[in-house]
Each structure stands twice: as C-alpha cells, then as structure tokens.
Coordinates of C-alpha atoms in Angstrom, one line a residue:
M1 CA 9.0 16.4 -5.7
D2 CA 12.7 17.3 -5.2
D3 CA 15.3 18.5 -7.6
Y4 CA 17.8 15.8 -8.6
G5 CA 20.9 15.9 -10.7
F6 CA 24.1 13.9 -11.4
G7 CA 25.3 12.1 -8.3
S8 CA 21.9 12.2 -6.5
R9 CA 20.7 8.9 -4.9
G10 CA 17.6 7.5 -3.3
P11 CA 14.0 6.6 -4.0
G12 CA 13.2 10.0 -5.5
V13 CA 15.8 9.3 -8.2
Q14 CA 14.3 5.8 -8.6
L15 CA 10.9 7.4 -9.2
L16 CA 12.4 9.7 -11.8
Q17 CA 14.0 6.8 -13.6
L18 CA 10.7 4.9 -13.5
G19 CA 9.0 7.7 -15.2
L20 CA 11.7 8.0 -17.9
I21 CA 11.6 4.3 -18.6
R22 CA 7.8 4.3 -18.9
A23 CA 8.0 7.3 -21.2
G24 CA 10.2 5.4 -23.6
F25 CA 13.6 6.9 -22.6
R26 CA 16.4 4.6 -21.3
P27 CA 18.3 5.7 -18.2
G28 CA 19.4 2.2 -17.5
R29 CA 18.0 0.3 -14.5
A30 CA 15.8 2.1 -12.0
D31 CA 18.4 1.7 -9.3
G32 CA 18.1 5.1 -7.5
S33 CA 21.5 6.3 -8.7
F34 CA 21.6 9.4 -10.9
G35 CA 24.5 8.6 -13.3
R36 CA 25.3 9.7 -16.8
G37 CA 22.7 7.4 -18.3
T38 CA 19.9 9.0 -16.3
E39 CA 21.2 12.5 -17.1
M40 CA 21.3 11.8 -20.9
A41 CA 17.8 10.2 -20.8
L42 CA 16.5 13.2 -18.8
R43 CA 18.0 15.6 -21.3
R44 CA 16.3 13.8 -24.2
F45 CA 13.0 13.9 -22.4
Q46 CA 13.4 17.6 -21.6
Q47 CA 14.2 18.3 -25.3
E48 CA 11.1 16.3 -26.5
Q49 CA 8.9 18.1 -24.0
D50 CA 10.2 21.6 -25.0
L51 CA 11.6 22.1 -21.5
P52 CA 15.0 23.7 -20.6
V53 CA 17.6 21.0 -21.2
T54 CA 19.4 21.1 -17.9
G55 CA 19.8 17.4 -17.1
R56 CA 18.2 18.0 -13.7
S57 CA 14.7 17.4 -12.5
D58 CA 12.5 20.3 -11.5
T59 CA 8.8 21.1 -11.1
A60 CA 8.3 21.2 -14.9
V61 CA 10.0 17.8 -15.3
W62 CA 7.8 16.2 -12.7
Q63 CA 4.7 17.7 -14.2
A64 CA 5.6 16.4 -17.6
L65 CA 6.3 12.9 -16.2
T66 CA 3.1 12.7 -14.3
P67 CA 1.2 10.7 -16.9
W68 CA 3.9 8.0 -16.8
L69 CA 3.9 8.0 -13.0
T70 CA 0.1 7.8 -12.6
G71 CA -0.5 5.7 -15.7
V72 CA -3.1 8.1 -17.1
R73 CA -2.9 10.7 -19.8
F74 CA -5.5 13.3 -20.5
V75 CA -6.1 14.1 -24.2
R76 CA -8.5 16.3 -26.0
A77 CA -10.6 14.5 -28.5
Q78 CA -10.0 15.4 -32.1
P79 CA -12.5 15.2 -35.0
G80 CA -13.0 11.5 -35.8
D81 CA -11.6 10.2 -32.5
T82 CA -13.3 7.2 -31.0
F83 CA -12.4 5.1 -27.9
W84 CA -11.1 2.4 -30.3
K85 CA -8.9 4.9 -32.2
L86 CA -7.5 6.2 -28.9
S87 CA -6.9 2.7 -27.6
Q88 CA -4.8 2.0 -30.7
Q89 CA -2.9 5.2 -30.4
Y90 CA -2.0 4.8 -26.7
D91 CA -1.6 1.0 -26.5
T92 CA -4.5 0.4 -24.2
S93 CA -8.0 -1.1 -24.5
V94 CA -11.4 0.2 -25.2
A95 CA -12.7 -1.2 -21.9
A96 CA -10.0 0.6 -20.0
I97 CA -10.9 3.9 -21.6
R98 CA -14.6 3.3 -21.1
T99 CA -14.1 2.5 -17.4
A100 CA -12.0 5.6 -16.8
N101 CA -14.6 7.9 -18.5
P102 CA -18.1 6.8 -17.3
A103 CA -19.6 10.2 -18.1
L104 CA -18.5 10.1 -21.8
D105 CA -20.6 8.5 -24.6
P106 CA -18.3 6.4 -26.7
Q107 CA -20.9 6.7 -29.5
D108 CA -20.8 10.5 -29.4
L109 CA -17.3 11.6 -28.6
R110 CA -17.1 15.2 -29.3
P111 CA -14.0 17.2 -30.4
G112 CA -12.5 19.1 -27.5
Q113 CA -13.8 16.7 -24.8
T114 CA -11.1 15.7 -22.3
V115 CA -10.6 11.9 -22.2
A116 CA -8.6 10.1 -19.5
V117 CA -6.6 7.5 -21.3
P118 CA -5.0 4.7 -19.2
L119 CA -1.6 3.9 -20.6
G120 CA -0.5 0.4 -21.4
F121 CA 1.3 -0.6 -18.2
S122 CA 0.4 -1.3 -14.6
V123 CA 0.1 1.7 -12.3
V124 CA 1.7 -0.1 -9.3
P125 CA 5.4 -0.7 -10.2
E126 CA 7.6 -3.6 -9.5
G127 CA 11.1 -3.6 -8.1
V128 CA 11.2 -0.1 -6.6
L129 CA 11.2 1.3 -3.1
F130 CA 7.8 2.4 -1.9
T131 CA 7.5 5.9 -0.3
S132 CA 4.6 8.1 0.7
Q133 CA 5.1 9.9 -2.6
L134 CA 4.9 6.8 -4.7
L135 CA 1.8 5.6 -2.8
E136 CA 0.0 8.9 -3.5
L137 CA 0.9 8.6 -7.2
C138 CA -0.4 5.1 -7.4
L139 CA -3.6 5.9 -5.6
T140 CA -4.2 8.9 -7.9
G141 CA -3.6 6.8 -11.0
L142 CA -5.8 3.9 -9.9
Q143 CA -8.7 6.3 -9.0
L144 CA -8.4 7.9 -12.5
R145 CA -8.5 4.5 -14.1
Y146 CA -11.2 3.1 -11.9
P147 CA -13.5 6.0 -10.7
Y148 CA -15.5 3.6 -8.5
L149 CA -12.7 3.5 -6.0
V150 CA -13.3 5.7 -3.0
I151 CA -10.1 7.3 -1.7
G152 CA -9.6 9.7 1.1
A153 CA -7.4 10.5 4.1
I154 CA -8.5 9.1 7.5
G155 CA -6.0 11.2 9.5
S156 CA -2.4 12.3 9.4
S157 CA 0.9 11.2 10.6
A158 CA 3.2 12.7 13.2
M159 CA 4.8 14.7 10.4
G160 CA 1.4 15.7 9.0
K161 CA 1.4 13.3 6.0
P162 CA -2.1 12.0 5.0
L163 CA -3.0 8.5 6.0
W164 CA -4.8 7.2 2.9
A165 CA -7.7 4.7 2.8
V166 CA -9.2 3.2 -0.4
T167 CA -12.4 1.3 -0.6
I168 CA -13.5 -1.1 -3.4
G169 CA -16.8 -2.8 -3.6
E170 CA -20.5 -2.1 -3.0
G171 CA -21.6 -4.9 -0.7
E172 CA -22.8 -5.0 2.8
T173 CA -20.0 -7.1 4.2
Q174 CA -17.2 -4.7 5.2
I175 CA -13.6 -5.9 5.4
F176 CA -10.4 -4.1 6.4
Y177 CA -6.8 -4.7 5.4
N178 CA -3.8 -2.6 6.6
A179 CA -0.1 -2.6 6.1
S180 CA 3.1 -0.9 7.2
H181 CA 2.3 -0.3 10.8
H182 CA 6.1 -1.0 11.1
A183 CA 8.3 1.2 8.9
N184 CA 10.9 -1.5 7.9
E185 CA 8.1 -3.8 6.9
W186 CA 7.1 -1.5 4.0
I187 CA 7.2 -4.4 1.5
T188 CA 3.6 -5.1 2.8
T189 CA 2.4 -1.9 1.1
P190 CA 3.0 -3.0 -2.5
V191 CA 1.4 -6.3 -1.5
L192 CA -1.9 -4.5 -0.8
M193 CA -1.5 -2.1 -3.7
T194 CA -0.7 -4.9 -6.2
F195 CA -3.7 -6.8 -5.0
L196 CA -5.9 -3.7 -5.4
E197 CA -4.8 -3.2 -9.0
E198 CA -5.2 -6.9 -9.8
Y199 CA -8.7 -6.9 -8.4
C200 CA -9.6 -3.8 -10.5
L201 CA -8.2 -5.5 -13.6
A202 CA -10.2 -8.7 -12.9
L203 CA -13.3 -6.5 -12.8
L204 CA -12.4 -4.8 -16.0
D205 CA -11.8 -8.1 -17.8
G206 CA -14.8 -9.9 -16.3
D207 CA -12.3 -12.4 -14.8
T208 CA -11.9 -14.4 -11.7
L209 CA -9.5 -13.7 -8.8
Y210 CA -8.0 -16.8 -7.2
G211 CA -10.9 -18.7 -8.7
Y212 CA -13.6 -16.4 -7.4
D213 CA -15.8 -14.2 -9.6
A214 CA -14.4 -10.7 -9.1
A215 CA -17.7 -9.1 -9.9
E216 CA -19.4 -11.2 -7.2
L217 CA -16.8 -10.2 -4.7
F218 CA -17.5 -6.6 -5.6
R219 CA -21.2 -6.9 -5.3
R220 CA -21.1 -8.7 -1.9
T221 CA -18.3 -7.0 -0.1
A222 CA -16.7 -3.6 0.5
L223 CA -13.0 -3.8 1.1
S224 CA -11.2 -0.9 2.8
L225 CA -7.4 -0.7 2.6
V226 CA -5.0 1.5 4.5
P227 CA -1.8 0.5 2.6
M228 CA 0.7 2.6 4.7
V229 CA -0.2 3.2 8.3
N230 CA 3.3 4.7 9.0
P231 CA 4.3 6.9 6.1
D232 CA 6.9 8.9 8.1
G233 CA 8.7 5.8 9.2
V234 CA 8.6 4.2 5.7
D235 CA 10.1 7.3 4.2
L236 CA 12.9 7.2 6.8
V237 CA 13.7 3.5 6.1
T238 CA 13.5 3.8 2.3
G239 CA 15.6 6.9 2.3
L240 CA 13.2 9.6 1.1
L241 CA 13.6 11.3 4.5
N242 CA 17.4 11.6 5.0
S243 CA 17.9 15.0 6.5
G244 CA 16.2 17.7 8.6
P245 CA 15.1 17.9 12.2
W246 CA 12.8 14.8 12.2
Y247 CA 15.7 12.8 10.7
E248 CA 18.2 14.2 13.2
R249 CA 15.9 13.4 16.2
A250 CA 15.4 9.9 15.0
S251 CA 19.1 9.4 14.6
Q252 CA 19.7 10.6 18.1
W253 CA 17.2 8.2 19.5
A254 CA 18.6 5.4 17.5
A255 CA 22.0 6.0 19.1
D256 CA 20.6 4.8 22.4
Y257 CA 20.0 1.4 20.7
P258 CA 23.3 0.8 18.9
D259 CA 22.5 -2.9 18.1
I260 CA 19.6 -1.8 15.8
R261 CA 20.7 -0.7 12.4
F262 CA 19.7 2.9 11.5
P263 CA 17.6 3.6 9.6
L264 CA 17.0 0.1 8.2
G265 CA 16.0 -1.3 11.6
W266 CA 13.5 1.4 12.3
K267 CA 10.0 0.1 13.0
A268 CA 8.4 3.0 14.9
N269 CA 6.7 6.2 13.8
L270 CA 8.7 9.5 13.9
N271 CA 7.8 10.0 17.5
G272 CA 9.8 6.9 18.3
V273 CA 6.7 4.9 19.2
D274 CA 5.8 1.4 17.9
L275 CA 2.4 1.9 16.4
N276 CA 1.4 -1.8 16.8
L277 CA 1.8 -1.4 20.5
Q278 CA -0.7 1.5 20.7
Y279 CA -4.0 -0.2 20.9
P280 CA -6.1 -0.6 24.0
A281 CA -5.9 -4.4 24.4
G282 CA -3.5 -5.3 27.2
W283 CA -1.5 -2.2 26.7
E284 CA -0.2 -2.2 30.3
E285 CA 0.9 -5.7 29.9
A286 CA 2.7 -4.8 26.7
K287 CA 4.4 -2.0 28.6
K288 CA 5.7 -4.3 31.3
I289 CA 7.0 -6.8 28.7
K290 CA 8.8 -4.2 26.5
E291 CA 10.2 -2.3 29.4
S292 CA 11.6 -5.5 30.8
M293 CA 13.4 -6.0 27.4
G294 CA 15.0 -2.5 27.7
Y295 CA 12.6 -0.5 25.5
T296 CA 11.8 2.3 27.9
S297 CA 12.1 5.5 25.7
P298 CA 11.5 6.7 22.2
G299 CA 13.6 4.7 19.7
P300 CA 13.6 2.5 16.6
R301 CA 11.2 -0.2 17.9
D302 CA 9.1 -1.6 20.8
Y303 CA 8.6 1.6 22.8
V304 CA 4.9 1.5 23.7
G305 CA 4.6 5.3 24.1
P306 CA 3.1 7.2 27.1
G307 CA -0.3 5.6 26.7
P308 CA -2.5 3.8 24.3
L309 CA -3.7 5.7 21.2
T310 CA -1.4 8.6 21.9
Q311 CA 0.0 8.5 18.4
P312 CA -2.0 10.0 15.5
E313 CA -1.5 7.1 13.1
A314 CA -2.9 4.5 15.5
L315 CA -5.6 6.8 16.6
A316 CA -6.7 7.3 13.0
V317 CA -6.9 3.6 12.3
Y318 CA -8.8 3.1 15.6
R319 CA -11.3 5.7 14.7
F320 CA -11.6 4.5 11.2
T321 CA -12.5 1.0 12.6
L322 CA -15.1 2.5 14.9
Q323 CA -16.7 4.3 12.0
N324 CA -17.2 1.1 10.1
D325 CA -18.6 -2.4 10.6
F326 CA -15.7 -4.6 9.6
R327 CA -16.4 -8.3 9.7
L328 CA -12.8 -9.4 9.3
T329 CA -9.4 -7.7 9.3
L330 CA -5.9 -8.5 8.1
S331 CA -2.9 -6.7 9.4
Y332 CA 0.2 -7.1 7.2
H333 CA 3.6 -7.4 8.8
A334 CA 7.0 -9.1 8.0
Q335 CA 8.5 -11.7 8.5
G336 CA 8.2 -15.4 9.2
K337 CA 5.5 -16.8 6.8
I338 CA 3.0 -17.0 9.8
I339 CA -0.7 -16.3 10.3
Y340 CA -1.4 -15.2 13.9
W341 CA -5.0 -15.6 14.6
R342 CA -5.7 -15.5 18.4
Y343 CA -5.8 -12.9 21.2
L344 CA -5.8 -14.5 24.7
D345 CA -8.8 -16.8 25.0
Y346 CA -11.0 -15.0 22.5
L347 CA -12.3 -17.4 19.8
P348 CA -14.5 -15.4 17.4
P349 CA -16.9 -17.6 15.3
R350 CA -15.2 -19.2 12.3
S351 CA -11.8 -17.6 13.1
A352 CA -10.0 -20.9 13.4
E353 CA -11.7 -22.2 10.2
I354 CA -10.8 -19.2 8.2
A355 CA -7.2 -19.2 9.5
A356 CA -6.9 -22.8 8.4
A357 CA -8.2 -22.0 4.9
M358 CA -5.7 -19.1 4.7
G359 CA -2.9 -21.3 5.9
E360 CA -3.7 -24.0 3.3
A361 CA -3.9 -21.4 0.5
S362 CA -0.5 -19.8 1.4
G363 CA 1.6 -22.5 2.9
Y364 CA 2.0 -20.2 5.9
S365 CA 1.9 -21.8 9.4
V366 CA -1.1 -20.8 11.6
E367 CA 0.0 -20.0 15.1
A368 CA -1.0 -18.2 18.4
T369 CA 0.9 -15.0 18.9
P370 CA 4.0 -15.3 21.1
T371 CA 3.5 -13.8 24.6
A372 CA 6.3 -11.2 24.0
S373 CA 4.3 -9.7 21.1
G374 CA 0.8 -10.7 22.3
Y375 CA -0.7 -7.5 23.5
A376 CA -1.7 -4.0 22.3
G377 CA -1.6 -4.8 18.6
Y378 CA -4.4 -3.8 16.1
K379 CA -5.4 -7.5 15.7
D380 CA -5.6 -7.9 19.4
W381 CA -7.9 -4.9 19.9
F382 CA -10.1 -5.8 17.0
I383 CA -10.7 -9.3 18.3
Q384 CA -11.3 -8.1 21.9
T385 CA -13.7 -5.3 20.8
Y386 CA -15.7 -7.1 18.1
D387 CA -15.3 -10.8 18.7
R388 CA -14.7 -11.2 15.0
P389 CA -11.9 -12.7 13.0
G390 CA -8.7 -10.7 12.9
Y391 CA -5.3 -11.8 11.7
T392 CA -1.7 -10.7 11.6
I393 CA 0.0 -11.9 8.4
E394 CA 3.8 -12.1 8.7
V395 CA 5.1 -12.3 5.1
G396 CA 8.4 -13.5 3.8
Q397 CA 11.5 -14.7 5.6
G398 CA 14.7 -13.0 6.8
V399 CA 15.6 -9.7 8.3
S400 CA 13.4 -6.6 7.6
P401 CA 13.4 -4.7 5.4
L402 CA 13.0 -7.8 3.2
P403 CA 14.6 -7.5 -0.2
L404 CA 12.3 -6.8 -3.2
T405 CA 13.6 -10.0 -4.7
Q406 CA 11.2 -11.8 -2.4
F407 CA 8.2 -9.8 -3.6
D408 CA 6.9 -12.1 -6.3
E409 CA 7.0 -15.1 -3.9
I410 CA 5.3 -13.1 -1.1
Y411 CA 2.6 -11.9 -3.4
A412 CA 1.9 -15.4 -4.9
D413 CA 1.7 -16.8 -1.4
N414 CA -0.7 -14.1 -0.2
L415 CA -3.1 -13.8 -3.1
G416 CA -5.2 -16.6 -1.7
I417 CA -5.2 -15.1 1.8
L418 CA -6.3 -11.7 0.4
V419 CA -9.2 -13.2 -1.7
L420 CA -10.3 -15.6 1.0
G421 CA -10.6 -12.7 3.4
L422 CA -13.3 -11.3 1.1
A423 CA -14.9 -14.6 0.3
L424 CA -15.2 -16.1 3.8
A425 CA -16.0 -13.0 5.9
G426 CA -19.7 -12.9 5.1
Q427 CA -22.6 -15.1 5.9
P428 CA -23.2 -16.9 3.7
E429 CA -19.7 -17.1 2.4
I430 CA -18.9 -16.6 -1.3
R431 CA -18.1 -19.8 -3.2
P432 CA -15.4 -20.1 -5.9
A433 CA -16.6 -19.8 -9.5
A434 CA -17.4 -23.0 -11.2
P435 CA -14.7 -24.2 -13.6
G436 CA -15.4 -22.9 -17.1
S437 CA -18.3 -20.7 -16.0
P438 CA -18.5 -17.1 -17.2
A439 CA -17.3 -14.5 -14.7

C-alpha cells in the first residue's frame, strides 16, 4: 500500500477512508480526496493505535487498518470468553464466529487461543472504486470468514499481478463466471464479489437466494469465479496505476487513438491487446473486422494482438477452463442490458431455454451477438469447444466506465441471472424452494 497525505487523490485514498470509516473514525465521504477531514481522522486513528501521529498513511497504518479492510479481527481468548461473549463485544453473530473457526470448540474455548472474529459489516464495500488491491483484500476477508472457499491464482497478468479464482460449492456440476475482461467495465467485478458474499451469507443464515435453497445450490454445484481477468487495465482506469513506465507506454499508445478517452476509455490489457478478442474461435475473422475498423496496433481497445492466446490473462482463463468441466459459463461485460447467447450456428442443448429464463429474471433482452463483435470472445470459444451454454451479460446502460450510481440496479437485475446459472446448469436442474419451506 502506498503512502498518502494531504492533497493525495485516487482509489488508494478511498481505501484509506473506507478503513477509517469502518473503524469508527469520520473522515467524511470516501471520495478519494485526502483533505483536512481525512487527515484529522487519520491522526485520531494513529493516536488510538499508539502510532506516530503524522497524518499520513504508512505501512504501520495499513497494518493497523487491515481488520477493517478485510472485515476480520484476530483476538486472543480471555478467561471466560465464549463465542456469544465475543459476538456481543464485536457486534457480530455466534454463527459467523463458528463458521470462521471450524477447528475451535465453542464449548471449550481456552484462554490464549486465537479466534477469527468477523466484524459487523459486509466485506465487499459499496460505492468505491475497485482495484486489484481491493479485490485481494475482499478475497482475503471472505476466505477468513468462510474457510470453505477455495481461493488461488490461476496465472498472472502482463504486469505480474495474480489472477485470482475462487470456488464455492461441493457439487459435481461445475460452473464458471468471469468479469472485467475489459478494463473500463470493472463495475462487473463488484457484481460477482457482492454475489459471492450474499451466497455465503445465505448459507450462514440457512436462507434462500433468489428463491432457491442456498444449501442445495452448494451441495449440487461448484461455482468458480474469476472476478477480475484484467487487473492491470482495471488499475489504469480506476487510477491506482497513474505513473511509471507501464502507464507512460499506455499513454503513448492511446495518443494514436485520440477519439478514445484516456484512461477512462481503456479496455485492453497493459500490452494494448483486447483480452476478449484473444480466444481461438474465429480469431482470424475478428482480426479482419477490427483491422478494417482501424484497430491495427496496440491501443486502448479492439486490437486482437499478434495471435490468439498470446496474452497471459486470456491464456490463464483458457487453461483454467481446460482444467475443469464447466457446464455453463457467464462472462460479465458492460453495457446495454443484453444477454448474448449464440456463437455462429452452434445451439448447445438448453442454451435458448436458459437464456430466456435469464432474460425474464433480469428484464434484459436476449440477442445474437453482432457480427462486428461476434468472434474470438471467451463465450464464443467455450460454446465452440464444449457445445454447452455460454453467455455474455452486458450490464447497465451508458458509456463505460458506468457510474457506481447504477450498481444497485445492475445487481438487482443480475441476481436472478447469477442464481439461475447455478440452478439450471445441471441435469436435473435445481428447483426453487417451496414457499414457506425451511432452507
């Protein structure tokens, strides 16, 4: 984490403000601008934590803020402590503590034992810019709260950042959701992360998810998520990456495309290649189409690269798919409120039926992919290779990056799609829970 002080701006400052707000200090809004309110809140935090009172963030500040960024605090049990007593002290629930500590006996909690205590707020934040740093913090916090999550890197980006995957569920039917192939469509990352946390909470509470028994979904399916396929590009668009050789090179390439806003119009990875034009499904045709539109060299968007699977991010997703047996995939993009479901004349069994159900649940239109964008995408390759349902979901409306003011509507529209992807992928499909039945 970087060192920030008065006058600093950007998503790193917003992350600092988020931690201070959650810790009970009041810097004002988490707006990414380090003003006097943030400085005074940070000084109060440093004083309470017995840190040097400098009014600037440093390594010690970030370490002290970690519990409020991951949503989990580690405490040493004192004589007489119980899960219930700790739940009252830290504004959480006994069930949350029990889930986070499967190896501890709540009836025999011994002094000195370390207890992971989930704090009384959601790990995945609302209203803040997502970056690769925030994604890692959220994944860390969710795994601490819900140890059954399986999290690991499937590869790395052009800049060497890990590409994280997380799997939830123990069933035989494997499903795959991915987001943020395109950098300025990063709003799709919190869609998947918010869904993951809501799914975990439904399991914790013995609840339903969009009318389906969450425990039944968990037993019957195994959902893998890659929430941020393009972390370098996302960090460029959201402002975490704002200097240095990678930034300068991207800026120079962007100058060749003056009609595309920089960095907000950037879709590609940091090699200037569009990752959703990297898959071996009509790649040569995509090359012809994009070159006819003027995208012939590295830049902000629509450059197909020197060949398919030449970029590490696309290659990692490709290999991850080959290593698994996914029955259905969703690829999240923005914008248009559209579900794209076909590739050429391939008609995987039940793909039209499932697309129609998702369209009804979301209010999104169900359409064939336009020719100009109809080749070399992940969805295209998956359908071509496996003859199984694969969908591109275009969320929201407007110009990407979509404003966070649209997030609540986007998430509400897509909850049904995300659950139906789990429920309808297997044979036999999972049915909604009966009204009034226990989950």
